Short mmCIF file of C-alpha atoms and ligand atoms in Angstrom, two decimals:
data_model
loop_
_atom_site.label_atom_id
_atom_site.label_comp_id
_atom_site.label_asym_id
_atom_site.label_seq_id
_atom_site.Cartn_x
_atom_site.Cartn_y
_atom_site.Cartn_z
CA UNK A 1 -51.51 84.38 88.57
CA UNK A 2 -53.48 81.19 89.47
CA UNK A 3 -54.06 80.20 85.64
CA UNK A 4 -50.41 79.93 84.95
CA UNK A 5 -50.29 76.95 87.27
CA UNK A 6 -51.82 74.14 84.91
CA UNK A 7 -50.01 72.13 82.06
CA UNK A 8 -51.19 69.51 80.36
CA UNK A 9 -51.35 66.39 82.13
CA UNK A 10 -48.76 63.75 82.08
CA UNK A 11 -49.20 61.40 85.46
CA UNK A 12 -45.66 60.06 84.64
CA UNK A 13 -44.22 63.69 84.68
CA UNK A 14 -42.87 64.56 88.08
CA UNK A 15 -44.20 68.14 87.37
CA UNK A 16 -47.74 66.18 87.03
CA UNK A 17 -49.93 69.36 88.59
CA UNK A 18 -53.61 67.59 90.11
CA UNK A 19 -55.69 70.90 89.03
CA UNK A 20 -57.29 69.91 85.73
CA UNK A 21 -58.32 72.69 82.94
CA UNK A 22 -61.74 73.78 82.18
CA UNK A 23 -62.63 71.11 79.27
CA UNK A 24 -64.99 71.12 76.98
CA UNK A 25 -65.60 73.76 74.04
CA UNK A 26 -67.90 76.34 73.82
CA UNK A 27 -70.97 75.87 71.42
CA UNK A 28 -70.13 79.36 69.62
CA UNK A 29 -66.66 81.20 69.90
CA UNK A 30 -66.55 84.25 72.13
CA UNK A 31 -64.14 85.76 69.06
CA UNK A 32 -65.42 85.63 65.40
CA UNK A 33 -62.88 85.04 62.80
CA UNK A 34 -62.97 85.09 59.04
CA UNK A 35 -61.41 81.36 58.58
CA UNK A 36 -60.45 80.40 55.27
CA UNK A 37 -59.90 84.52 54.14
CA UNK A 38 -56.70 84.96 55.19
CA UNK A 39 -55.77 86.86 51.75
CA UNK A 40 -57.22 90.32 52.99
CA UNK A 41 -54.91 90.33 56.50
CA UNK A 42 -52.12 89.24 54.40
CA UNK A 43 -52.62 92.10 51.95
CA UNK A 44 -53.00 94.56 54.70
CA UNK A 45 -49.63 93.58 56.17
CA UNK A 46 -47.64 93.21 52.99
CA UNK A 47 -48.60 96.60 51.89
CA UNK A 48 -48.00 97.97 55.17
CA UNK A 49 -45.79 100.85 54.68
CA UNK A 50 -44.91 103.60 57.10
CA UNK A 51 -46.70 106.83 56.17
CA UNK A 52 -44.12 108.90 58.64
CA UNK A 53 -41.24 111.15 56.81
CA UNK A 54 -38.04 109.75 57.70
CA UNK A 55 -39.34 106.58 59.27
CA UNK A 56 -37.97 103.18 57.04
CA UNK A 57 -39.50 100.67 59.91
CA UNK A 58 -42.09 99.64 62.05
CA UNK A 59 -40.07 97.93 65.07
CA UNK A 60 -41.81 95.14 66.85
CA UNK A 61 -40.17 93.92 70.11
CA UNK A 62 -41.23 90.32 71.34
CA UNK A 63 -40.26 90.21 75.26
CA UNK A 64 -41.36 87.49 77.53
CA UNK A 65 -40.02 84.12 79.83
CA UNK A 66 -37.47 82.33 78.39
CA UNK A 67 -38.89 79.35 75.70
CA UNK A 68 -42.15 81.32 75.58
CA UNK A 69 -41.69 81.11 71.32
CA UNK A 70 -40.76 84.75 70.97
CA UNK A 71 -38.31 83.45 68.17
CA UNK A 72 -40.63 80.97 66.66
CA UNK A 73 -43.12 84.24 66.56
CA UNK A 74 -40.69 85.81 64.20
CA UNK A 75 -39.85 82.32 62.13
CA UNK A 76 -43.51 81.93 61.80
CA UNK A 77 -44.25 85.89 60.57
CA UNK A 78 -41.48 85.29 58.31
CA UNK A 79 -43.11 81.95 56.74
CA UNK A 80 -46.45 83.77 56.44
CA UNK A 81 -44.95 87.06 54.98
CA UNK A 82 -42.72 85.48 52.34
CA UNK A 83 -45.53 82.66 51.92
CA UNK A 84 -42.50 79.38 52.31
CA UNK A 85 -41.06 77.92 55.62
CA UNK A 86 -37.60 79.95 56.19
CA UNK A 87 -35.75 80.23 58.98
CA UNK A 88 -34.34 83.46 60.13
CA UNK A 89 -34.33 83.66 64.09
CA UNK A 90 -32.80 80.73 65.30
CA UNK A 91 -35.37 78.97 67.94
CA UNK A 92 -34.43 76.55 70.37
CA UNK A 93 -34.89 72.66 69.68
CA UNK A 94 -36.54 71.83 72.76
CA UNK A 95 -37.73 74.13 75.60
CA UNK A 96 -35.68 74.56 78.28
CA UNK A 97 -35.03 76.67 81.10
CA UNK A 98 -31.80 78.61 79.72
CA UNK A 99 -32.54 81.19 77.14
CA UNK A 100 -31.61 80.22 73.63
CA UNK A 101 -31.61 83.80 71.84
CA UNK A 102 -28.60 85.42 73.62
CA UNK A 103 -27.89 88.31 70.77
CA UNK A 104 -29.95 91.45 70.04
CA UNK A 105 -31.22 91.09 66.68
CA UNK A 106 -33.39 92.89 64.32
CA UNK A 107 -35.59 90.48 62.07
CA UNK A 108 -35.97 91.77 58.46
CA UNK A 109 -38.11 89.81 55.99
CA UNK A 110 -36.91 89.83 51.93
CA UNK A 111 -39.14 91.19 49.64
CA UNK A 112 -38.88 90.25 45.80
CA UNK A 113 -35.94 88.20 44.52
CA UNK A 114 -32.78 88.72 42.30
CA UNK A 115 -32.58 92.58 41.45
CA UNK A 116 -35.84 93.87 42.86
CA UNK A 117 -35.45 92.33 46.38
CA UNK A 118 -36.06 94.60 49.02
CA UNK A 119 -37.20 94.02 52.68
CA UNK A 120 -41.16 94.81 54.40
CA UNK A 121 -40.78 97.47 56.16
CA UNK A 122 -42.02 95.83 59.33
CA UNK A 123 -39.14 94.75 61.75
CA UNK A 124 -38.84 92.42 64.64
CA UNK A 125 -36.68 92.28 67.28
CA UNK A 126 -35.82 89.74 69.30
CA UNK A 127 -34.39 89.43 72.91
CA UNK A 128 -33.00 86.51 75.49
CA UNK A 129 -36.01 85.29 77.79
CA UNK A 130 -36.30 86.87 81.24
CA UNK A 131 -35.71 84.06 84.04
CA UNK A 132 -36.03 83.88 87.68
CA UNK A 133 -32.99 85.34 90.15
CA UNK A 134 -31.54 88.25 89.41
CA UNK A 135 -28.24 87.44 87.13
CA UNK A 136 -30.11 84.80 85.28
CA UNK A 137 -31.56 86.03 81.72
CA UNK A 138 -31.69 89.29 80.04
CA UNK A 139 -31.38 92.39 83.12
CA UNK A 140 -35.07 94.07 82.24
CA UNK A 141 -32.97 97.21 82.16
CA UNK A 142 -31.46 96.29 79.12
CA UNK A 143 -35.21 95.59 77.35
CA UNK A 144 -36.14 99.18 78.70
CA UNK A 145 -32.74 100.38 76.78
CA UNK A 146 -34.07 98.67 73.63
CA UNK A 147 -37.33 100.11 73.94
CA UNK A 148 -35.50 103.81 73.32
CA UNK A 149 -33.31 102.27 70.76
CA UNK A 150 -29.97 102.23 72.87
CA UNK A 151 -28.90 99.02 72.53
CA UNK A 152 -26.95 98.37 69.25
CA UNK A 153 -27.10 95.70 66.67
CA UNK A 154 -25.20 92.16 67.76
CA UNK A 155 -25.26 92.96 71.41
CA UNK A 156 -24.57 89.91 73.21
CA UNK A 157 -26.82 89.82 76.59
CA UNK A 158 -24.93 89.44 79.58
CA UNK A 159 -27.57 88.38 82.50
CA UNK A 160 -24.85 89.50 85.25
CA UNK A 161 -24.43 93.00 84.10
CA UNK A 162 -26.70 95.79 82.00
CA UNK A 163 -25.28 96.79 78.55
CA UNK A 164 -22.06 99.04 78.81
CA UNK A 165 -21.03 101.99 77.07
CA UNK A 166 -19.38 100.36 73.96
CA UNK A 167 -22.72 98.54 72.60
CA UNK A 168 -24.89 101.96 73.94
CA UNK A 169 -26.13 103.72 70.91
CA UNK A 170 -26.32 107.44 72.27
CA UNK A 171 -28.02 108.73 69.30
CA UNK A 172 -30.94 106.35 68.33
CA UNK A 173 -33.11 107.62 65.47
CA UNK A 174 -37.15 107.29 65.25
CA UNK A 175 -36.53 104.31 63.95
CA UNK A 176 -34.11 102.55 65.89
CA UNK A 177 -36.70 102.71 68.86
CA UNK A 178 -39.53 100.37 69.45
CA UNK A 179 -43.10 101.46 67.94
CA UNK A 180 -44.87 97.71 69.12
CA UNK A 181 -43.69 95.63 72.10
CA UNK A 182 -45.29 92.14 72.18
CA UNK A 183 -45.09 89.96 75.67
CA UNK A 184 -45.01 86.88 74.24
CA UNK A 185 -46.33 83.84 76.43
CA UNK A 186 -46.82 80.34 76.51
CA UNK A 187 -50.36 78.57 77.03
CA UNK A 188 -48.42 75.83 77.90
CA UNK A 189 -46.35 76.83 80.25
CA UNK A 190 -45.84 76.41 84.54
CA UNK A 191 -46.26 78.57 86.73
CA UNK A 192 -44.30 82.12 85.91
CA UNK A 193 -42.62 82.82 88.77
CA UNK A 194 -43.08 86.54 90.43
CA UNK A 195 -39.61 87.52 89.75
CA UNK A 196 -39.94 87.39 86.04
CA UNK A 197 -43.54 88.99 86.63
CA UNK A 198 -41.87 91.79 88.21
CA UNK A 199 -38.85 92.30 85.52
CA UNK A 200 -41.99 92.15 83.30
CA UNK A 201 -43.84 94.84 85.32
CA UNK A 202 -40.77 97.14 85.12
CA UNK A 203 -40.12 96.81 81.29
CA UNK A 204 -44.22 97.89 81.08
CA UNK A 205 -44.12 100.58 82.87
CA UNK A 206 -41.31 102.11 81.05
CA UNK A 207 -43.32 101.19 77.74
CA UNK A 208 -46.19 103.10 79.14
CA UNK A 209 -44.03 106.22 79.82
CA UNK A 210 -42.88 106.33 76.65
CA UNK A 211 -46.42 105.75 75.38
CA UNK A 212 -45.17 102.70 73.31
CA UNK A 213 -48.36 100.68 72.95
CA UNK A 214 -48.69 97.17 74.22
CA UNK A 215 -49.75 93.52 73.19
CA UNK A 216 -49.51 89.99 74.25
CA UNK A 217 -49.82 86.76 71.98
CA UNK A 218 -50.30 83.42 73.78
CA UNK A 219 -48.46 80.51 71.75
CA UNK A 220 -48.35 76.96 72.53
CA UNK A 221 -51.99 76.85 72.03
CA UNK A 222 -51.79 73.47 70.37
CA UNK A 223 -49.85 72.06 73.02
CA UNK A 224 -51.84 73.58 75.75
CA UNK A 225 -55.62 72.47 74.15
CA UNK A 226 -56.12 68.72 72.74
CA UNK A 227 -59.19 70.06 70.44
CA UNK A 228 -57.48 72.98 69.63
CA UNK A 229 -54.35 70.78 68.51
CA UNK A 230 -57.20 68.70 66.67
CA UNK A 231 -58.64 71.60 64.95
CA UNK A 232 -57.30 75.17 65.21
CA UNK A 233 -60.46 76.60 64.34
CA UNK A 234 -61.49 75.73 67.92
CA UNK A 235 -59.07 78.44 69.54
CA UNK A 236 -62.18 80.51 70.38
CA UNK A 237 -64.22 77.67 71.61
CA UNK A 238 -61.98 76.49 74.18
CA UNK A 239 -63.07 77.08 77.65
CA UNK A 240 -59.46 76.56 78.52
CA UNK A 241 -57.90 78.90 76.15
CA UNK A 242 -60.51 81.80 76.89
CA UNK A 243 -59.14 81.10 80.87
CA UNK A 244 -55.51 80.92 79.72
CA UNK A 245 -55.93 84.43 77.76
CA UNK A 246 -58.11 85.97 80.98
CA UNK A 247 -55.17 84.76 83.74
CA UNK A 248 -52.69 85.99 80.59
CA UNK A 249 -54.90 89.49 80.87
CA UNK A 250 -54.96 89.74 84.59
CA UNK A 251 -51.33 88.72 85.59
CA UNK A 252 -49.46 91.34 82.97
CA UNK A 253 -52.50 94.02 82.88
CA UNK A 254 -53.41 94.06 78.61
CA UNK A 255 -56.39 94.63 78.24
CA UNK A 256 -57.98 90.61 76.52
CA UNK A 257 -58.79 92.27 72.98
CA UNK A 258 -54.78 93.53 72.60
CA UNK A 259 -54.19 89.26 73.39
CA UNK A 260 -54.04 86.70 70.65
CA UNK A 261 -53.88 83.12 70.22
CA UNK A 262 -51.10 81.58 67.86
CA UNK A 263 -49.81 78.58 67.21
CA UNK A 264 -46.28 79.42 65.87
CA UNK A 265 -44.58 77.06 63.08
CA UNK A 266 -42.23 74.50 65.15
CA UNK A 267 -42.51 71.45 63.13
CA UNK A 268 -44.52 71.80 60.11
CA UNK A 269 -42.89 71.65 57.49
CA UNK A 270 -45.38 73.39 54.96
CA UNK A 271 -47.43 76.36 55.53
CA UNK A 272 -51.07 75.75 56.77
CA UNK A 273 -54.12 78.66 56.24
CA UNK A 274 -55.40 78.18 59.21
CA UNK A 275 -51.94 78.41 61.27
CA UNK A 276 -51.14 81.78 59.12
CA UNK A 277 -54.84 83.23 59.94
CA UNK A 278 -54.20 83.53 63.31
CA UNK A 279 -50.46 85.18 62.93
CA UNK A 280 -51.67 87.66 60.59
CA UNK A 281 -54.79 88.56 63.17
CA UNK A 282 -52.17 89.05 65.41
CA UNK A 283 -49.90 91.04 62.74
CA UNK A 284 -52.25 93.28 61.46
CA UNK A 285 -53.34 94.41 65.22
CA UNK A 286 -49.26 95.42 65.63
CA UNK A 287 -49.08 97.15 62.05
CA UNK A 288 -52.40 99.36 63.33
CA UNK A 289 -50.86 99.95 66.69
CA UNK A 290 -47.44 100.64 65.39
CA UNK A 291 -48.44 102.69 63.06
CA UNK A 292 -50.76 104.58 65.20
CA UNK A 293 -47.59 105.10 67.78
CA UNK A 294 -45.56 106.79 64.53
CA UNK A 295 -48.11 108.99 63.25
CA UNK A 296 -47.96 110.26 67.55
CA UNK A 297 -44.47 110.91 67.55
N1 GTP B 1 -46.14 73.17 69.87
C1 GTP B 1 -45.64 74.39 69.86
N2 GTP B 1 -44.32 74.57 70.09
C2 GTP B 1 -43.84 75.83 70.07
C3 GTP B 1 -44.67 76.96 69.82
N3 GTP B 1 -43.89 78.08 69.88
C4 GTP B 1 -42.64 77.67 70.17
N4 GTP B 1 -42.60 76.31 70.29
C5 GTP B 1 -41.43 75.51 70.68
O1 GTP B 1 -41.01 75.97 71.97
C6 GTP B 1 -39.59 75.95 72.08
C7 GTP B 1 -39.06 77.32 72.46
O2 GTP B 1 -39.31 78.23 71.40
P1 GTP B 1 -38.37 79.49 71.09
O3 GTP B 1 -39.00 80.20 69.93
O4 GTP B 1 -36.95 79.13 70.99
O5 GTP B 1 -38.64 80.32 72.41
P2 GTP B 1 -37.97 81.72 72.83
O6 GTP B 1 -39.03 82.50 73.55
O7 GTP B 1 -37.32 82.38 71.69
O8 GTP B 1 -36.90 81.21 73.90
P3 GTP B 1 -35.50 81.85 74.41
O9 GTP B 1 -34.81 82.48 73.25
O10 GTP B 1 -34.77 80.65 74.94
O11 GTP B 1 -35.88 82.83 75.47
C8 GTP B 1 -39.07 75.45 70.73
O12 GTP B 1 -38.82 74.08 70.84
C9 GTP B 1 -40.23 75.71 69.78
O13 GTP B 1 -40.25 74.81 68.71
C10 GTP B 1 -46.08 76.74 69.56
O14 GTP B 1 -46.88 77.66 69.33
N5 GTP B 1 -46.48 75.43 69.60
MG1 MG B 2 -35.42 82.96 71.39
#
């Protein structure tokens, strides 16, 4: 858990932490990446279409501490997928330590325009953040609900109280219930404290029952790594990063080749290739693992 201690250093902050990150970048990167041929991962995941009779969607579920970017993660697979900024899951301004997302809310992206416009068929859902205390953010019980597809479109999370009967859906179908579930963290951020760790625990061990499989994606990596924020191909050369994505690996148990590095869309206003390369590394991984999941069940 020791990694999650450091952010980047401001002496004025009062949160100014004295441990300092591994600096420095690596000659080669410990991951090889394609840059610059992002057209063959986007292909993959625009094509993407459920092979399973009587399954419409793939349903991703982004779960993680409140301001982590799970609803930037969605904004920014949106942008890529449609190939223009849009804005369909409403992300907070500024981080803070309330959640922002307080609705369940499945993410569909449009397909086509006019007459022929459809949707992919791969769905996101997001959730509130989990906080520290026990009636502060979403009750993990209610993300273990979702998981099974119990919890109904529009429900409002209530941190002091698990969902009740009148937003319980009692007959969820195969696809109503979660195929991927993402923990989304931040690169960026302090120390997580163990209570959220735990909630998290819970909500994996429930995944595991259910054999749902399991990824994490690290965001903030610009804000966590000056020469990754210079240059984005240096993800994999940062001695930092590779630390963050180890600590990331040891404190919620994925194994470091189901974790990727993005840096989600929060200001830009135009698309980038290199920004889009590593969402759709990260995309592709939960169409193969999603779709894995259906052909089990
Ligand atoms: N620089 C940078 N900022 C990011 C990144 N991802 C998210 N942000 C910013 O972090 C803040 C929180 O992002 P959200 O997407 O709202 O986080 P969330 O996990 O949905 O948060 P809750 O709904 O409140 O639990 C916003 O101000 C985003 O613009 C990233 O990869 N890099
Ligand atoms: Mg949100």
């Amino acid at each position: 858990m020791a990694g999650w201690f450091w952010k980047r250093s401001n002496p004025a902050d009062p949160s100014h932490k004295e441990e300092t990150p591994e600096s420095g970048i690596l000659d080669v990167p410990w991951r090889e990446l394609r840059w610059g041929d992002k057209q063959k991962d986007l292909k993959y995941v625009q094509e993407y279409k459920p092979a399973k009779k009587g399954i419409r969607y793939l349903r991703v579920l982004l779960y993680g501490p409140v301001g982590a970017g799970k609803s930037s993660f969605i904004n920014s697979v949106s942008n890529v997928m449609r190939g223009r900024i849009t804005i369909p899951a409403l992300a907070s301004a500024t981080t803070a330590d309330k959640s922002f997302t307080r609705q369940y809310k499945t993410h569909k992206f449009i397909k086509g325009r006019g007459e022929s416009k459809t949707f992919y068929p791969l769905v996101f859902n997001d959730i509130m953040g989990l906080e520290d205390g026990e009636k502060n953010g979403v009750c993990d019980k209610d993300i273990e609900l979702a998981l099974e597809g119990h919890v109904k479109e529009g429900y409002e999370f209530n941190p002091t109280s698990p969902l009740n009967k009148s937003k319980y859906n009692m007959s969820p179908s195969a696809d109503d219930k979660i195929h991927v579930l993402v923990c989304v963290m931040s690169a960026n951020a302090s120390q997580v404290k163990p209570s959220v760790l735990e909630k998290m625990k819970r909500v994996r061990e429930t995944a595991s029952d259910l054999g749902i499989p399991q990824m994490a994606i690290l965001t903030h990596i610009d804000d966590a790594c000056g020469e990754t924020e210079k240059d984005l191909r240096n993800v994999y050369k940062s001695k930092h990063l590779k630390k963050k994505m180890k600590d990331l690996s040891a404190s919620v148990g994925i194994p470091l080749n189901c974790i990727f590095p993005v840096k989600n869309y929060s200001e830009k206003i135009d698309l980038n290739d290199d920004v889009d390369f590593l969402i759709l590394s990260a995309l592709k991984k939960m169409v193969d693992f999603g779709d894995d999941f259906l052909e089990k069940i």
